[in-house]
């Protein structure tokens, strides 16, 4: 009976570690996508130290979970006490680090509010100055998502114009409607847009558009994080039970 329990524990340990392996692969993939994505998110991450740090933490956690899931599977199948102990200690460290990251994300969540982005936009945005990383990033986001500012075009009323600009309008060029939502897309009517004709402008704020676009993915990421934490907890329990059961 004891042998049957040990065998059952071994295969359950393998199963949990296989899920950790898959979770690590998912986090690794998401981290790589955020960093190398060509549609402007790479610049957003680079411009915000908090997001920059978070992306690389996600990448590191994914790589570690990927490796530890593999080691846990090997330790369970081969019944190697050294591998199991190594796995338990490192999965415990990762578990505590993930809990700390979740607590820090909750504490600093105010840095991702509508008011924070509005203040940063009015302070640093330089309209069509593509040599400035912040402005180029915002222009890419507004063009890609067909949106304007954080709340709408009114966010740009206090933003200074470029010295060589001949049009004293509040709305930047990136807020003008295009036939194709990319930098190469033709304007529907650029002159009318810049002179204030609203039907040729993107009037919706980017905060709402992006939040709606990623709402499903945010819940999915949260569910995945909770699932990974639960799997890690069970994996540690099974690893210690298996470690104690191996003669």
Coordinates of C-alpha atoms in Angstrom, one line a residue:
X1 CA 0.0 0.0 0.0
X2 CA 2.9 2.3 0.9
X3 CA 4.4 1.6 -2.5
X4 CA 1.2 2.4 -4.3
X5 CA 0.9 5.7 -2.4
X6 CA 4.5 6.6 -3.3
X7 CA 3.8 5.8 -6.9
X8 CA 0.7 7.9 -6.9
X9 CA 2.5 10.8 -5.3
X10 CA 5.3 10.5 -7.8
X11 CA 2.9 10.8 -10.8
X12 CA 0.9 13.6 -9.1
X13 CA 4.2 15.4 -8.6
X14 CA 5.1 14.9 -12.2
X15 CA 1.7 16.3 -13.3
X16 CA 1.9 19.4 -11.1
X17 CA 5.4 20.1 -12.4
X18 CA 4.3 19.7 -15.9
X19 CA 1.7 22.4 -15.3
X20 CA 4.5 24.6 -13.8
X21 CA 6.5 23.9 -16.9
X22 CA 3.6 25.1 -19.1
X23 CA 3.0 28.1 -16.9
X24 CA 6.6 29.1 -17.1
X25 CA 6.5 28.7 -20.8
X26 CA 3.5 31.0 -21.0
X27 CA 5.1 33.7 -18.8
X28 CA 8.3 33.5 -20.8
X29 CA 6.3 33.9 -24.0
X30 CA 4.3 36.9 -22.7
X31 CA 7.5 38.6 -21.4
X32 CA 9.3 38.2 -24.7
X33 CA 6.2 39.4 -26.6
X34 CA 6.0 42.6 -24.5
X35 CA 9.7 43.4 -24.9
X36 CA 10.0 42.7 -28.7
X37 CA 6.5 43.6 -29.8
X38 CA 6.7 46.0 -32.9
X39 CA 3.4 47.9 -32.4
X40 CA 4.7 50.3 -29.8
X41 CA 4.5 48.4 -26.5
X42 CA 8.2 48.0 -26.4
X43 CA 8.6 51.9 -26.3
X44 CA 5.9 52.1 -23.6
X45 CA 7.7 49.6 -21.5
X46 CA 11.0 51.3 -22.0
X47 CA 9.6 54.8 -21.1
X48 CA 8.0 53.6 -17.8
X49 CA 10.5 52.2 -15.3
X50 CA 7.8 50.4 -13.4
X51 CA 6.6 48.5 -16.5
X52 CA 10.2 48.0 -17.7
X53 CA 11.0 46.3 -14.4
X54 CA 7.8 44.3 -14.4
X55 CA 8.4 43.0 -17.9
X56 CA 11.8 41.7 -17.0
X57 CA 10.6 40.2 -13.8
X58 CA 7.9 38.4 -15.8
X59 CA 10.6 37.2 -18.2
X60 CA 12.9 36.0 -15.3
X61 CA 10.0 34.3 -13.5
X62 CA 8.9 32.5 -16.7
X63 CA 12.5 31.2 -17.3
X64 CA 12.9 30.0 -13.7
X65 CA 9.5 28.3 -13.7
X66 CA 10.2 26.7 -17.1
X67 CA 13.5 25.3 -15.7
X68 CA 12.2 24.2 -12.3
X69 CA 9.2 22.5 -13.9
X70 CA 11.6 20.5 -16.0
X71 CA 13.8 19.7 -12.9
X72 CA 10.7 18.7 -10.8
X73 CA 9.5 16.3 -13.5
X74 CA 12.9 14.7 -13.7
X75 CA 13.2 14.5 -9.9
X76 CA 9.8 12.9 -9.5
X77 CA 10.2 10.3 -12.3
X78 CA 13.7 9.4 -11.2
X79 CA 13.0 9.6 -7.5
X80 CA 16.1 11.7 -6.9
X81 CA 16.1 13.2 -3.4
X82 CA 18.7 15.8 -4.3
X83 CA 16.7 17.2 -7.2
X84 CA 13.5 17.2 -5.1
X85 CA 15.1 19.2 -2.3
X86 CA 16.6 21.6 -4.8
X87 CA 13.2 21.9 -6.5
X88 CA 11.4 22.5 -3.2
X89 CA 13.8 25.3 -2.0
X90 CA 13.7 27.2 -5.3
X91 CA 10.0 26.9 -5.8
X92 CA 9.6 28.2 -2.3
X93 CA 11.7 31.2 -3.1
X94 CA 9.8 31.9 -6.3
X95 CA 6.5 31.5 -4.5
X96 CA 7.5 34.2 -2.0
X97 CA 8.9 36.4 -4.7
X98 CA 5.6 36.2 -6.6
X99 CA 3.6 37.1 -3.5
X100 CA 5.9 40.1 -2.9
X101 CA 5.5 41.2 -6.5
X102 CA 1.7 40.9 -6.2
X103 CA 1.8 43.0 -3.0
X104 CA 4.0 45.7 -4.6
X105 CA 1.7 45.8 -7.7
X106 CA -1.2 46.4 -5.4
X107 CA 0.6 49.1 -3.5
X108 CA 1.8 51.0 -6.6
X109 CA -1.4 50.5 -8.7
X110 CA -2.0 54.3 -8.4
X111 CA 0.9 54.8 -10.9
X112 CA -1.3 53.3 -13.6
X113 CA -4.4 55.5 -13.1
X114 CA -6.0 57.8 -15.7
X115 CA -4.8 60.9 -13.7
X116 CA -1.2 59.7 -13.7
X117 CA -1.1 59.2 -17.5
X118 CA -2.9 62.5 -18.1
X119 CA -0.3 64.4 -16.0
X120 CA 2.6 62.7 -17.7
X121 CA 1.2 63.4 -21.2
X122 CA 0.7 67.1 -20.5
X123 CA 4.1 67.4 -19.0
X124 CA 6.3 65.5 -21.5
X125 CA 4.4 65.2 -24.8
X126 CA 6.1 67.2 -27.7
X127 CA 3.5 66.5 -30.5
X128 CA 5.2 65.3 -33.8
X129 CA 8.7 65.3 -32.4
X130 CA 9.6 61.7 -33.3
X131 CA 13.1 62.1 -31.9
X132 CA 11.6 62.1 -28.4
X133 CA 10.8 58.6 -27.2
X134 CA 7.8 59.6 -25.1
X135 CA 6.2 61.6 -27.9
X136 CA 6.9 58.9 -30.5
X137 CA 5.5 56.2 -28.2
X138 CA 2.3 58.2 -27.6
X139 CA 1.9 58.9 -31.4
X140 CA 2.3 55.2 -32.1
X141 CA -0.3 54.2 -29.5
X142 CA -2.8 56.8 -30.7
X143 CA -2.4 55.8 -34.4
X144 CA -2.5 52.0 -33.6
X145 CA -5.6 52.2 -31.4
X146 CA -7.4 55.1 -33.3
X147 CA -7.6 57.1 -30.1
X148 CA -6.5 60.5 -28.8
X149 CA -4.8 61.5 -25.6
X150 CA -5.7 59.8 -22.3
X151 CA -9.3 61.1 -22.0
X152 CA -9.7 62.7 -25.5
X153 CA -8.4 65.6 -27.6
X154 CA -9.0 68.0 -24.7
X155 CA -5.8 66.6 -23.1
X156 CA -3.7 68.5 -25.6
X157 CA -5.1 72.0 -25.1
X158 CA -2.2 73.0 -22.8
X159 CA 0.5 71.2 -24.8
X160 CA 2.9 73.6 -26.5
X161 CA 3.2 73.7 -30.3
X162 CA 6.4 73.0 -32.3
X163 CA 8.2 76.2 -33.3
X164 CA 7.8 75.5 -37.1
X165 CA 4.1 74.6 -36.9
X166 CA 1.9 76.8 -39.0
X167 CA -1.4 75.6 -37.5
X168 CA -2.2 76.7 -33.9
X169 CA -4.5 73.8 -33.1
X170 CA -4.8 71.7 -30.0
X171 CA -5.3 68.3 -31.7
X172 CA -2.0 66.6 -32.8
X173 CA -1.7 64.9 -36.2
X174 CA -1.6 61.4 -34.5
X175 CA -5.3 62.0 -33.5
X176 CA -6.5 62.4 -37.1
X177 CA -8.5 59.6 -38.7
X178 CA -6.7 57.4 -41.2
X179 CA -7.9 54.9 -43.7
X180 CA -5.5 52.3 -42.3
X181 CA -4.4 52.5 -38.6
X182 CA -0.7 52.7 -39.1
X183 CA 1.9 55.4 -39.7
X184 CA 1.8 54.6 -43.4
X185 CA -2.0 54.9 -43.5
X186 CA -3.5 57.8 -45.6
X187 CA -5.3 60.5 -43.7
X188 CA -9.1 60.8 -44.3
X189 CA -8.8 64.6 -44.2
X190 CA -5.7 65.9 -42.4
X191 CA -6.4 69.6 -43.0
X192 CA -10.0 69.4 -41.7
X193 CA -8.8 67.4 -38.7
X194 CA -6.1 69.9 -37.7
X195 CA -8.5 72.8 -38.1
X196 CA -10.9 71.2 -35.5
X197 CA -13.5 69.3 -37.6
X198 CA -14.4 66.6 -35.1
X199 CA -15.7 64.0 -37.6
X200 CA -12.2 63.6 -39.0
X201 CA -10.7 63.2 -35.5
X202 CA -10.4 60.2 -33.2
X203 CA -12.3 61.5 -30.2
X204 CA -12.1 58.6 -27.8
X205 CA -9.4 58.6 -25.1
X206 CA -6.7 55.9 -25.3
X207 CA -7.1 55.0 -21.6
X208 CA -10.6 53.6 -22.2
X209 CA -9.8 52.0 -25.6
X210 CA -6.7 50.2 -24.3
X211 CA -8.5 49.2 -21.1
X212 CA -11.3 47.7 -23.1
X213 CA -8.9 46.0 -25.5
X214 CA -6.9 44.3 -22.7
X215 CA -9.7 43.7 -20.1
X216 CA -10.0 40.1 -21.1
X217 CA -6.3 39.6 -21.0
X218 CA -5.9 41.2 -17.6
X219 CA -8.4 38.8 -16.1
X220 CA -6.8 35.9 -17.9
X221 CA -3.4 37.0 -16.6
X222 CA -4.8 37.3 -13.1
X223 CA -6.4 33.9 -13.3
X224 CA -3.2 32.4 -14.6
X225 CA -1.2 34.0 -11.8
X226 CA -3.6 32.6 -9.1
X227 CA -3.5 29.2 -10.9
X228 CA 0.3 29.2 -11.0
X229 CA 0.5 30.1 -7.2
X230 CA -1.9 27.3 -6.3
X231 CA 0.0 24.7 -8.5
X232 CA 3.3 25.8 -6.9
X233 CA 1.9 25.3 -3.4
X234 CA 0.6 21.8 -4.2
X235 CA 3.9 21.0 -6.0
X236 CA 5.9 21.9 -2.8
X237 CA 3.6 19.7 -0.7
X238 CA 4.0 16.8 -3.0
X239 CA 7.7 17.3 -3.4
X240 CA 8.2 17.2 0.4
X241 CA 5.9 14.1 0.8
X242 CA 7.8 12.4 -2.0
X243 CA 11.1 13.4 -0.5
X244 CA 10.1 11.9 2.8
X245 CA 8.7 8.7 1.2
X246 CA 11.8 7.9 -0.8
X247 CA 14.1 5.4 1.0

